[in-house]
GROMACS .gro file of C-alpha atoms in nm:
model
  420
    1MET     CA    1   4.155  -0.871   1.121
    2PRO     CA    2   4.521  -0.783   1.041
    3LEU     CA    3   4.663  -0.503   1.254
    4PRO     CA    4   4.885  -0.209   1.154
    5ILE     CA    5   5.259  -0.260   1.197
    6ALA     CA    6   5.519   0.000   1.298
    7THR     CA    7   5.870  -0.027   1.156
    8VAL     CA    8   6.130   0.185   1.336
    9THR     CA    9   6.463   0.240   1.164
   10PRO     CA   10   6.755   0.209   1.408
   11VAL     CA   11   6.933   0.536   1.477
   12THR     CA   12   7.297   0.611   1.410
   13ALA     CA   13   7.325   0.937   1.604
   14PRO     CA   14   7.229   1.059   1.953
   15LEU     CA   15   6.867   1.164   1.993
   16THR     CA   16   6.835   1.527   2.097
   17GLY     CA   17   6.547   1.770   2.124
   18ARG     CA   18   6.266   1.893   2.344
   19VAL     CA   19   5.951   1.693   2.412
   20THR     CA   20   5.629   1.800   2.582
   21LEU     CA   21   5.509   1.506   2.787
   22PRO     CA   22   5.142   1.417   2.814
   23GLY     CA   23   4.979   1.465   3.151
   24SER     CA   24   4.980   1.179   3.397
   25LYS     CA   25   4.704   0.925   3.331
   26SER     CA   26   4.705   0.820   3.695
   27VAL     CA   27   4.660   1.175   3.819
   28THR     CA   28   4.418   1.282   3.544
   29ASN     CA   29   4.166   1.005   3.609
   30ARG     CA   30   4.183   1.056   3.985
   31ALA     CA   31   4.134   1.430   3.944
   32LEU     CA   32   3.844   1.388   3.700
   33LEU     CA   33   3.658   1.157   3.937
   34VAL     CA   34   3.718   1.365   4.249
   35ALA     CA   35   3.622   1.684   4.064
   36GLY     CA   36   3.307   1.507   3.945
   37LEU     CA   37   3.219   1.425   4.306
   38ALA     CA   38   3.302   1.775   4.430
   39ARG     CA   39   3.059   2.056   4.486
   40GLY     CA   40   3.126   2.345   4.246
   41THR     CA   41   3.336   2.405   3.934
   42SER     CA   42   3.692   2.273   3.919
   43ARG     CA   43   3.946   2.372   3.656
   44LEU     CA   44   4.191   2.094   3.567
   45THR     CA   45   4.499   2.195   3.366
   46GLY     CA   46   4.767   1.981   3.204
   47ILE     CA   47   4.535   1.680   3.173
   48LEU     CA   48   4.609   1.381   2.955
   49ARG     CA   49   4.393   1.343   2.646
   50SER     CA   50   4.386   0.971   2.572
   51ASP     CA   51   4.148   0.680   2.535
   52ASP     CA   52   4.148   0.614   2.911
   53THR     CA   53   4.064   0.969   3.013
   54LYS     CA   54   3.803   1.003   2.738
   55TYR     CA   55   3.626   0.698   2.878
   56MET     CA   56   3.634   0.847   3.228
   57MET     CA   57   3.488   1.178   3.107
   58ALA     CA   58   3.219   1.005   2.903
   59ALA     CA   59   3.115   0.797   3.206
   60LEU     CA   60   3.099   1.100   3.434
   61ARG     CA   61   2.889   1.287   3.179
   62ALA     CA   62   2.656   0.988   3.158
   63MET     CA   63   2.601   1.026   3.534
   64GLY     CA   64   2.512   1.393   3.515
   65VAL     CA   65   2.852   1.561   3.559
   66LYS     CA   66   2.896   1.856   3.322
   67ILE     CA   67   3.245   1.880   3.172
   68THR     CA   68   3.347   2.179   2.960
   69GLU     CA   69   3.651   2.128   2.738
   70VAL     CA   70   3.843   2.456   2.742
   71ASP     CA   71   4.144   2.350   2.532
   72ASP     CA   72   4.354   2.040   2.460
   73THR     CA   73   4.484   2.015   2.817
   74THR     CA   74   4.221   2.202   3.021
   75VAL     CA   75   3.870   2.111   3.133
   76GLU     CA   76   3.619   2.257   3.375
   77VAL     CA   77   3.425   2.001   3.575
   78HIS     CA   78   3.094   2.113   3.723
   79GLY     CA   79   3.002   1.885   4.012
   80THR     CA   80   2.705   1.875   4.245
   81GLY     CA   81   2.843   1.627   4.497
   82THR     CA   82   2.622   1.350   4.356
   83LEU     CA   83   2.608   1.102   4.069
   84SER     CA   84   2.288   1.028   3.879
   85PRO     CA   85   2.185   0.691   3.727
   86ALA     CA   86   2.322   0.638   3.376
   87ALA     CA   87   2.077   0.546   3.102
   88GLU     CA   88   2.319   0.290   2.953
   89PRO     CA   89   2.605   0.072   3.083
   90LEU     CA   90   2.926   0.262   3.142
   91PHE     CA   91   3.161   0.136   2.870
   92LEU     CA   92   3.524   0.198   2.965
   93GLY     CA   93   3.725   0.020   2.697
   94ASN     CA   94   4.039  -0.128   2.854
   95ALA     CA   95   4.083   0.156   3.103
   96GLY     CA   96   4.178  -0.013   3.430
   97THR     CA   97   4.187   0.301   3.644
   98ALA     CA   98   3.849   0.422   3.519
   99THR     CA   99   3.688   0.079   3.561
  100ARG     CA  100   3.813   0.020   3.914
  101PHE     CA  101   3.759   0.375   4.040
  102LEU     CA  102   3.407   0.395   3.899
  103THR     CA  103   3.308   0.049   4.023
  104ALA     CA  104   3.346   0.189   4.374
  105ALA     CA  105   3.214   0.538   4.300
  106VAL     CA  106   2.885   0.421   4.151
  107ALA     CA  107   2.788   0.295   4.495
  108LEU     CA  108   2.683   0.660   4.537
  109VAL     CA  109   2.427   0.631   4.257
  110ASN     CA  110   2.071   0.574   4.371
  111GLY     CA  111   1.997   0.286   4.136
  112GLU     CA  112   2.163   0.018   3.927
  113THR     CA  113   2.480   0.083   3.728
  114ILE     CA  114   2.656  -0.155   3.492
  115VAL     CA  115   3.032  -0.103   3.453
  116THR     CA  116   3.185  -0.282   3.156
  117GLY     CA  117   3.463  -0.265   2.898
  118ASP     CA  118   3.608  -0.423   2.588
  119GLU     CA  119   3.713  -0.786   2.541
  120HIS     CA  120   4.044  -0.722   2.717
  121MET     CA  121   3.884  -0.554   3.017
  122GLN     CA  122   3.636  -0.837   3.046
  123LYS     CA  123   3.931  -1.067   3.121
  124ARG     CA  124   4.082  -0.846   3.393
  125PRO     CA  125   3.994  -0.954   3.749
  126ILE     CA  126   3.789  -0.726   3.970
  127GLU     CA  127   3.635  -0.970   4.220
  128PRO     CA  128   3.868  -0.866   4.508
  129LEU     CA  129   3.734  -0.511   4.482
  130LEU     CA  130   3.377  -0.642   4.476
  131ASP     CA  131   3.448  -0.850   4.786
  132THR     CA  132   3.566  -0.537   4.964
  133LEU     CA  133   3.264  -0.336   4.853
  134ARG     CA  134   3.028  -0.611   4.967
  135ALA     CA  135   3.200  -0.616   5.306
  136MET     CA  136   3.116  -0.244   5.323
  137GLY     CA  137   2.749  -0.313   5.254
  138VAL     CA  138   2.751  -0.234   4.880
  139ASP     CA  139   2.548  -0.461   4.650
  140ALA     CA  140   2.804  -0.542   4.378
  141THR     CA  141   2.810  -0.852   4.158
  142SER     CA  142   2.987  -1.003   3.858
  143GLU     CA  143   2.918  -1.338   3.695
  144THR     CA  144   3.280  -1.396   3.596
  145GLY     CA  145   3.485  -1.209   3.854
  146CYS     CA  146   3.569  -0.961   3.576
  147PRO     CA  147   3.363  -0.685   3.415
  148PRO     CA  148   3.079  -0.641   3.344
  149VAL     CA  149   2.994  -0.550   3.702
  150ILE     CA  150   2.650  -0.462   3.838
  151VAL     CA  151   2.635  -0.222   4.133
  152ARG     CA  152   2.302  -0.143   4.296
  153GLY     CA  153   2.363   0.181   4.481
  154THR     CA  154   2.149   0.357   4.739
  155GLY     CA  155   2.273   0.711   4.684
  156ALA     CA  156   2.479   0.698   5.003
  157PHE     CA  157   2.780   0.522   5.149
  158HIS     CA  158   2.803   0.404   5.508
  159SER     CA  159   3.148   0.438   5.656
  160GLY     CA  160   3.327   0.216   5.903
  161ASP     CA  161   3.631  -0.005   5.944
  162ILE     CA  162   3.733  -0.233   5.660
  163GLU     CA  163   4.025  -0.471   5.612
  164VAL     CA  164   4.161  -0.535   5.266
  165SER     CA  165   4.431  -0.769   5.143
  166GLY     CA  166   4.779  -0.631   5.078
  167LYS     CA  167   4.783  -0.851   4.768
  168LEU     CA  168   4.522  -0.634   4.600
  169SER     CA  169   4.602  -0.395   4.320
  170SER     CA  170   4.667  -0.047   4.456
  171GLN     CA  171   4.390   0.073   4.223
  172TYR     CA  172   4.136  -0.119   4.433
  173ILE     CA  173   4.255   0.057   4.748
  174SER     CA  174   4.256   0.395   4.574
  175ALA     CA  175   3.897   0.333   4.462
  176ILE     CA  176   3.792   0.268   4.823
  177MET     CA  177   3.982   0.573   4.946
  178MET     CA  178   3.809   0.812   4.704
  179LEU     CA  179   3.469   0.663   4.785
  180ALA     CA  180   3.533   0.682   5.160
  181ALA     CA  181   3.552   1.062   5.161
  182MET     CA  182   3.185   1.062   5.053
  183GLY     CA  183   3.078   0.853   5.353
  184ASP     CA  184   2.878   0.943   5.659
  185GLY     CA  185   3.165   0.894   5.904
  186GLU     CA  186   3.530   0.809   5.941
  187THR     CA  187   3.660   0.515   5.740
  188CYS     CA  188   3.961   0.321   5.860
  189ILE     CA  189   4.118   0.096   5.594
  190THR     CA  190   4.351  -0.170   5.733
  191ILE     CA  191   4.574  -0.348   5.485
  192GLY     CA  192   4.611  -0.715   5.573
  193GLY     CA  193   4.963  -0.852   5.552
  194GLY     CA  194   5.121  -0.527   5.667
  195GLN     CA  195   5.152  -0.322   5.349
  196ILE     CA  196   5.065  -0.303   4.982
  197GLY     CA  197   5.326  -0.317   4.708
  198ALA     CA  198   5.257  -0.004   4.504
  199VAL     CA  199   5.207   0.224   4.803
  200GLY     CA  200   5.325   0.526   4.602
  201TYR     CA  201   5.001   0.521   4.403
  202LEU     CA  202   4.803   0.544   4.727
  203HIS     CA  203   4.992   0.862   4.811
  204ILE     CA  204   4.908   1.002   4.467
  205THR     CA  205   4.541   0.931   4.545
  206ALA     CA  206   4.572   1.097   4.885
  207ALA     CA  207   4.740   1.405   4.732
  208VAL     CA  208   4.457   1.450   4.481
  209MET     CA  209   4.194   1.400   4.750
  210ARG     CA  210   4.362   1.655   4.979
  211ALA     CA  211   4.377   1.910   4.698
  212PHE     CA  212   3.998   1.888   4.683
  213GLY     CA  213   3.958   1.933   5.058
  214ALA     CA  214   3.950   1.574   5.186
  215THR     CA  215   4.135   1.461   5.497
  216VAL     CA  216   4.345   1.147   5.447
  217GLU     CA  217   4.603   1.014   5.689
  218PHE     CA  218   4.843   0.718   5.698
  219PRO     CA  219   4.887   0.666   6.074
  220THR     CA  220   5.075   0.338   6.024
  221ALA     CA  221   5.229   0.146   5.736
  222ASN     CA  222   4.913  -0.063   5.698
  223THR     CA  223   4.641   0.186   5.791
  224ILE     CA  224   4.465   0.461   5.598
  225VAL     CA  225   4.210   0.686   5.768
  226VAL     CA  226   3.969   0.893   5.558
  227GLN     CA  227   3.738   1.152   5.712
  228PRO     CA  228   3.388   1.229   5.577
  229GLY     CA  229   3.290   1.560   5.421
  230GLY     CA  230   3.318   1.501   5.050
  231TYR     CA  231   3.513   1.723   4.813
  232THR     CA  232   3.525   2.094   4.730
  233ALA     CA  233   3.590   2.224   4.381
  234THR     CA  234   3.933   2.372   4.313
  235ALA     CA  235   4.187   2.458   4.042
  236TYR     CA  236   4.418   2.163   3.999
  237PRO     CA  237   4.730   2.124   3.778
  238VAL     CA  238   4.807   1.770   3.656
  239GLU     CA  239   5.178   1.695   3.644
  240PRO     CA  240   5.345   1.535   3.338
  241ASP     CA  241   5.338   1.157   3.310
  242ALA     CA  242   5.639   0.988   3.471
  243SER     CA  243   5.567   0.658   3.296
  244ALA     CA  244   5.590   0.836   2.960
  245ALA     CA  245   5.912   1.003   3.071
  246THR     CA  246   6.080   0.665   3.119
  247TYR     CA  247   6.082   0.603   2.743
  248LEU     CA  248   6.256   0.936   2.678
  249TRP     CA  249   6.508   0.880   2.957
  250ALA     CA  250   6.585   0.536   2.814
  251MET     CA  251   6.625   0.677   2.461
  252GLU     CA  252   6.879   0.923   2.597
  253LYS     CA  253   7.088   0.650   2.755
  254LEU     CA  254   7.068   0.409   2.463
  255THR     CA  255   7.173   0.669   2.205
  256GLY     CA  256   7.390   0.900   2.416
  257GLY     CA  257   7.145   1.180   2.349
  258ASN     CA  258   6.998   1.475   2.535
  259ILE     CA  259   6.618   1.505   2.545
  260ASP     CA  260   6.464   1.793   2.741
  261ILE     CA  261   6.123   1.697   2.883
  262GLY     CA  262   6.081   2.018   3.080
  263ILE     CA  263   6.073   1.863   3.427
  264ALA     CA  264   6.327   1.692   3.651
  265PRO     CA  265   6.252   1.347   3.796
  266ASP     CA  266   6.245   1.486   4.151
  267GLY     CA  267   5.973   1.725   4.037
  268MET     CA  268   5.735   1.432   3.987
  269ASN     CA  269   5.535   1.269   4.265
  270GLN     CA  270   5.453   0.954   4.068
  271PRO     CA  271   5.620   0.626   4.166
  272ASP     CA  272   5.754   0.559   3.816
  273ALA     CA  273   5.987   0.858   3.852
  274LYS     CA  274   6.199   0.628   4.071
  275ALA     CA  275   6.294   0.443   3.753
  276TYR     CA  276   6.519   0.737   3.660
  277ASP     CA  277   6.792   0.614   3.895
  278MET     CA  278   6.783   0.268   3.738
  279ILE     CA  279   6.795   0.413   3.387
  280THR     CA  280   7.085   0.651   3.454
  281ALA     CA  281   7.287   0.356   3.590
  282PHE     CA  282   7.280   0.197   3.242
  283PRO     CA  283   7.486   0.011   3.117
  284HIS     CA  284   7.560  -0.089   3.477
  285MET     CA  285   7.203  -0.139   3.602
  286PRO     CA  286   7.160  -0.317   3.937
  287SER     CA  287   7.161  -0.696   3.924
  288VAL     CA  288   6.823  -0.700   4.104
  289ILE     CA  289   6.549  -0.441   4.059
  290ASN     CA  290   6.242  -0.453   4.281
  291GLY     CA  291   5.962  -0.322   4.062
  292SER     CA  292   5.685  -0.309   4.320
  293GLN     CA  293   5.700   0.070   4.349
  294MET     CA  294   5.737   0.149   3.976
  295GLN     CA  295   5.529  -0.113   3.803
  296ASP     CA  296   5.446   0.070   3.481
  297ALA     CA  297   5.816   0.141   3.427
  298ILE     CA  298   5.917  -0.227   3.429
  299PRO     CA  299   5.865  -0.290   3.053
  300THR     CA  300   6.089   0.011   2.982
  301LEU     CA  301   6.356  -0.108   3.225
  302ALA     CA  302   6.339  -0.466   3.098
  303VAL     CA  303   6.394  -0.368   2.736
  304LEU     CA  304   6.677  -0.135   2.839
  305ALA     CA  305   6.829  -0.421   3.040
  306ALA     CA  306   6.861  -0.626   2.721
  307PHE     CA  307   7.148  -0.391   2.627
  308ASN     CA  308   7.301  -0.379   2.978
  309GLU     CA  309   7.646  -0.521   3.045
  310THR     CA  310   7.519  -0.772   3.301
  311PRO     CA  311   7.193  -0.963   3.366
  312VAL     CA  312   6.909  -0.799   3.558
  313ARG     CA  313   6.645  -0.980   3.765
  314PHE     CA  314   6.312  -0.801   3.815
  315THR     CA  315   6.129  -0.891   4.136
  316GLY     CA  316   5.811  -0.773   4.308
  317ILE     CA  317   5.629  -0.755   3.974
  318GLU     CA  318   5.356  -1.017   4.015
  319ASN     CA  319   5.085  -0.752   3.972
  320LEU     CA  320   5.207  -0.703   3.615
  321ARG     CA  321   5.020  -1.021   3.530
  322VAL     CA  322   4.684  -0.841   3.571
  323LYS     CA  323   4.755  -0.521   3.378
  324GLU     CA  324   4.627  -0.458   3.024
  325CYS     CA  325   4.787  -0.794   2.951
  326ASP     CA  326   5.018  -1.029   3.140
  327ARG     CA  327   5.312  -0.795   3.108
  328ILE     CA  328   5.563  -1.043   3.248
  329GLU     CA  329   5.482  -1.288   2.971
  330ALA     CA  330   5.444  -1.014   2.708
  331VAL     CA  331   5.789  -0.867   2.779
  332HIS     CA  332   5.940  -1.215   2.791
  333ALA     CA  333   5.778  -1.305   2.459
  334GLY     CA  334   5.903  -0.985   2.295
  335LEU     CA  335   6.259  -1.019   2.419
  336THR     CA  336   6.284  -1.385   2.320
  337ALA     CA  337   6.144  -1.298   1.978
  338ILE     CA  338   6.445  -1.070   1.935
  339ARG     CA  339   6.680  -1.344   2.056
  340ALA     CA  340   6.574  -1.676   2.204
  341ASP     CA  341   6.800  -1.664   2.512
  342LEU     CA  342   6.748  -1.297   2.597
  343ALA     CA  343   6.506  -1.348   2.889
  344THR     CA  344   6.357  -1.611   3.118
  345VAL     CA  345   6.065  -1.617   3.360
  346GLU     CA  346   6.123  -1.774   3.700
  347GLY     CA  347   5.800  -1.780   3.899
  348ASP     CA  348   5.694  -1.415   3.898
  349ASP     CA  349   6.048  -1.288   3.836
  350LEU     CA  350   6.172  -1.177   3.496
  351VAL     CA  351   6.543  -1.226   3.424
  352VAL     CA  352   6.695  -1.033   3.133
  353GLN     CA  353   7.034  -1.136   2.998
  354GLY     CA  354   7.212  -0.812   2.917
  355ASP     CA  355   7.424  -0.796   2.604
  356PRO     CA  356   7.560  -0.462   2.473
  357SER     CA  357   7.658  -0.630   2.145
  358LEU     CA  358   7.286  -0.672   2.070
  359ALA     CA  359   7.286  -0.313   1.941
  360GLY     CA  360   7.337  -0.308   1.567
  361GLN     CA  361   7.239  -0.670   1.516
  362ILE     CA  362   6.958  -0.793   1.290
  363SER     CA  363   6.651  -0.971   1.423
  364ASP     CA  364   6.362  -1.018   1.186
  365CYS     CA  365   6.080  -1.026   1.440
  366LEU     CA  366   5.728  -0.896   1.488
  367ILE     CA  367   5.650  -0.790   1.845
  368ASP     CA  368   5.298  -0.867   1.963
  369SER     CA  369   5.193  -0.563   2.166
  370TYR     CA  370   4.891  -0.749   2.307
  371ALA     CA  371   4.699  -0.421   2.256
  372ASP     CA  372   4.905  -0.289   2.548
  373HIS     CA  373   5.044   0.062   2.512
  374ARG     CA  374   5.338   0.000   2.743
  375ILE     CA  375   5.454  -0.306   2.548
  376ALA     CA  376   5.439  -0.116   2.219
  377MET     CA  377   5.624   0.189   2.350
  378SER     CA  378   5.891  -0.013   2.532
  379PHE     CA  379   5.979  -0.230   2.234
  380ALA     CA  380   6.020   0.081   2.023
  381LEU     CA  381   6.337   0.123   2.232
  382ALA     CA  382   6.465  -0.213   2.108
  383ALA     CA  383   6.373  -0.115   1.753
  384LEU     CA  384   6.594   0.195   1.786
  385MET     CA  385   6.895  -0.034   1.832
  386VAL     CA  386   6.819  -0.363   1.652
  387HIS     CA  387   6.742  -0.390   1.282
  388GLY     CA  388   6.422  -0.572   1.183
  389VAL     CA  389   6.218  -0.524   1.501
  390ARG     CA  390   5.858  -0.439   1.408
  391ILE     CA  391   5.566  -0.368   1.641
  392GLU     CA  392   5.212  -0.487   1.586
  393ASP     CA  393   4.910  -0.268   1.673
  394PRO     CA  394   5.112   0.051   1.731
  395TYR     CA  395   4.807   0.274   1.776
  396CYS     CA  396   4.738   0.112   2.112
  397VAL     CA  397   4.963   0.392   2.244
  398ASN     CA  398   4.652   0.613   2.221
  399LYS     CA  399   4.563   0.478   2.563
  400THR     CA  400   4.813   0.710   2.734
  401PHE     CA  401   5.052   0.870   2.483
  402PRO     CA  402   4.870   0.938   2.153
  403SER     CA  403   5.157   1.144   2.010
  404TYR     CA  404   5.427   0.885   2.087
  405TRP     CA  405   5.519   0.798   1.728
  406ASP     CA  406   5.514   1.164   1.628
  407VAL     CA  407   5.743   1.241   1.922
  408LEU     CA  408   5.993   0.985   1.789
  409ARG     CA  409   5.970   1.139   1.443
  410GLY     CA  410   6.029   1.483   1.594
  411LEU     CA  411   6.352   1.351   1.744
  412GLY     CA  412   6.465   1.238   1.402
  413VAL     CA  413   6.358   0.874   1.416
  414SER     CA  414   6.212   0.717   1.103
  415VAL     CA  415   5.882   0.548   1.190
  416ASP     CA  416   5.675   0.385   0.919
  417ILE     CA  417   5.329   0.256   1.010
  418THR     CA  418   5.173   0.034   0.744
  419GLN     CA  419   4.807  -0.057   0.730
  420PRO     CA  420   4.710  -0.417   0.651
   0.00000   0.00000   0.00000
């Protein structure tokens, strides 16, 4: 079936204005799950309303958690400290955080739970998480190594020591961390290989857990210790999304504008806020950027780098291959669609050939977003500067930033979305 196409008219003046960012997806889905496992009523403010968080709320409701929607950014979550068996499989679309977090959490259900998603999610690997759960005594299986997953829970979780690979997605480790607080004793998680790449996301998980009364410590670089005791309901504010902020910061630099997002980068705890330093260096970005600690910001930085004065090599980004799509290949494909020599892939590194003269040129190309919100939003940056760049499946931004195209329009950008 043909998909909608977004055509963005390049701008001729600096973009200025004020933008209200959506809440952080990473924090919202962690807070929803922990509040659902807590005893009592929690009030979450500033949450993100998107496809991913809607799937998480629907799954929690299916397992007996009452969620009252107060307004567009506020919910009250009424938890009992337990999860009940769901009558149907938990369908989570292409929501990676929800799928991975719940695959671990449903070990607390006394009965069988099926965790599944759409055609894209059913291609995303989850076997390493299942291996870890099985090592912890959880009955978890998958025929393909991807969703759907079957977890046969016992209503309890038995704690202990567990070693996990440092090559795993940080979401797998976060899933184990949040489950561990519900155990019957101390859980010590040792990360094989010394450390995990996206360690900042583990500290986000720990911060949310602590806000709900859990005790989490990082005694060494490769050890996480979680104490038992579960979670206690609380009022919790979700901070704005740093990944979403990267698009606005990049628009500022590309157009010489001034966009007020209401929060400074150092006011955000999310790893992607580190991308601010790379963005403000434009058009003299570093020749090598290690993306391991700001993975969701890499598509933004890579598209920005296309207009940099010198080439930029992105390293430490191998985990981008198992996101909503293979983001290394998706960004490479998009950049080379704009100009054939604009980027190369070397192993798991992405090399972008910067060229300031690219701005103002014409490139009649259709960018395949691969149904990936970050690809669509990042290539909108290129479309601001290069004539003829169009983006396929633009509504995939609903995953984390449903108002994205309206935000661009509010800044004075002409965005035309045509239906097939």
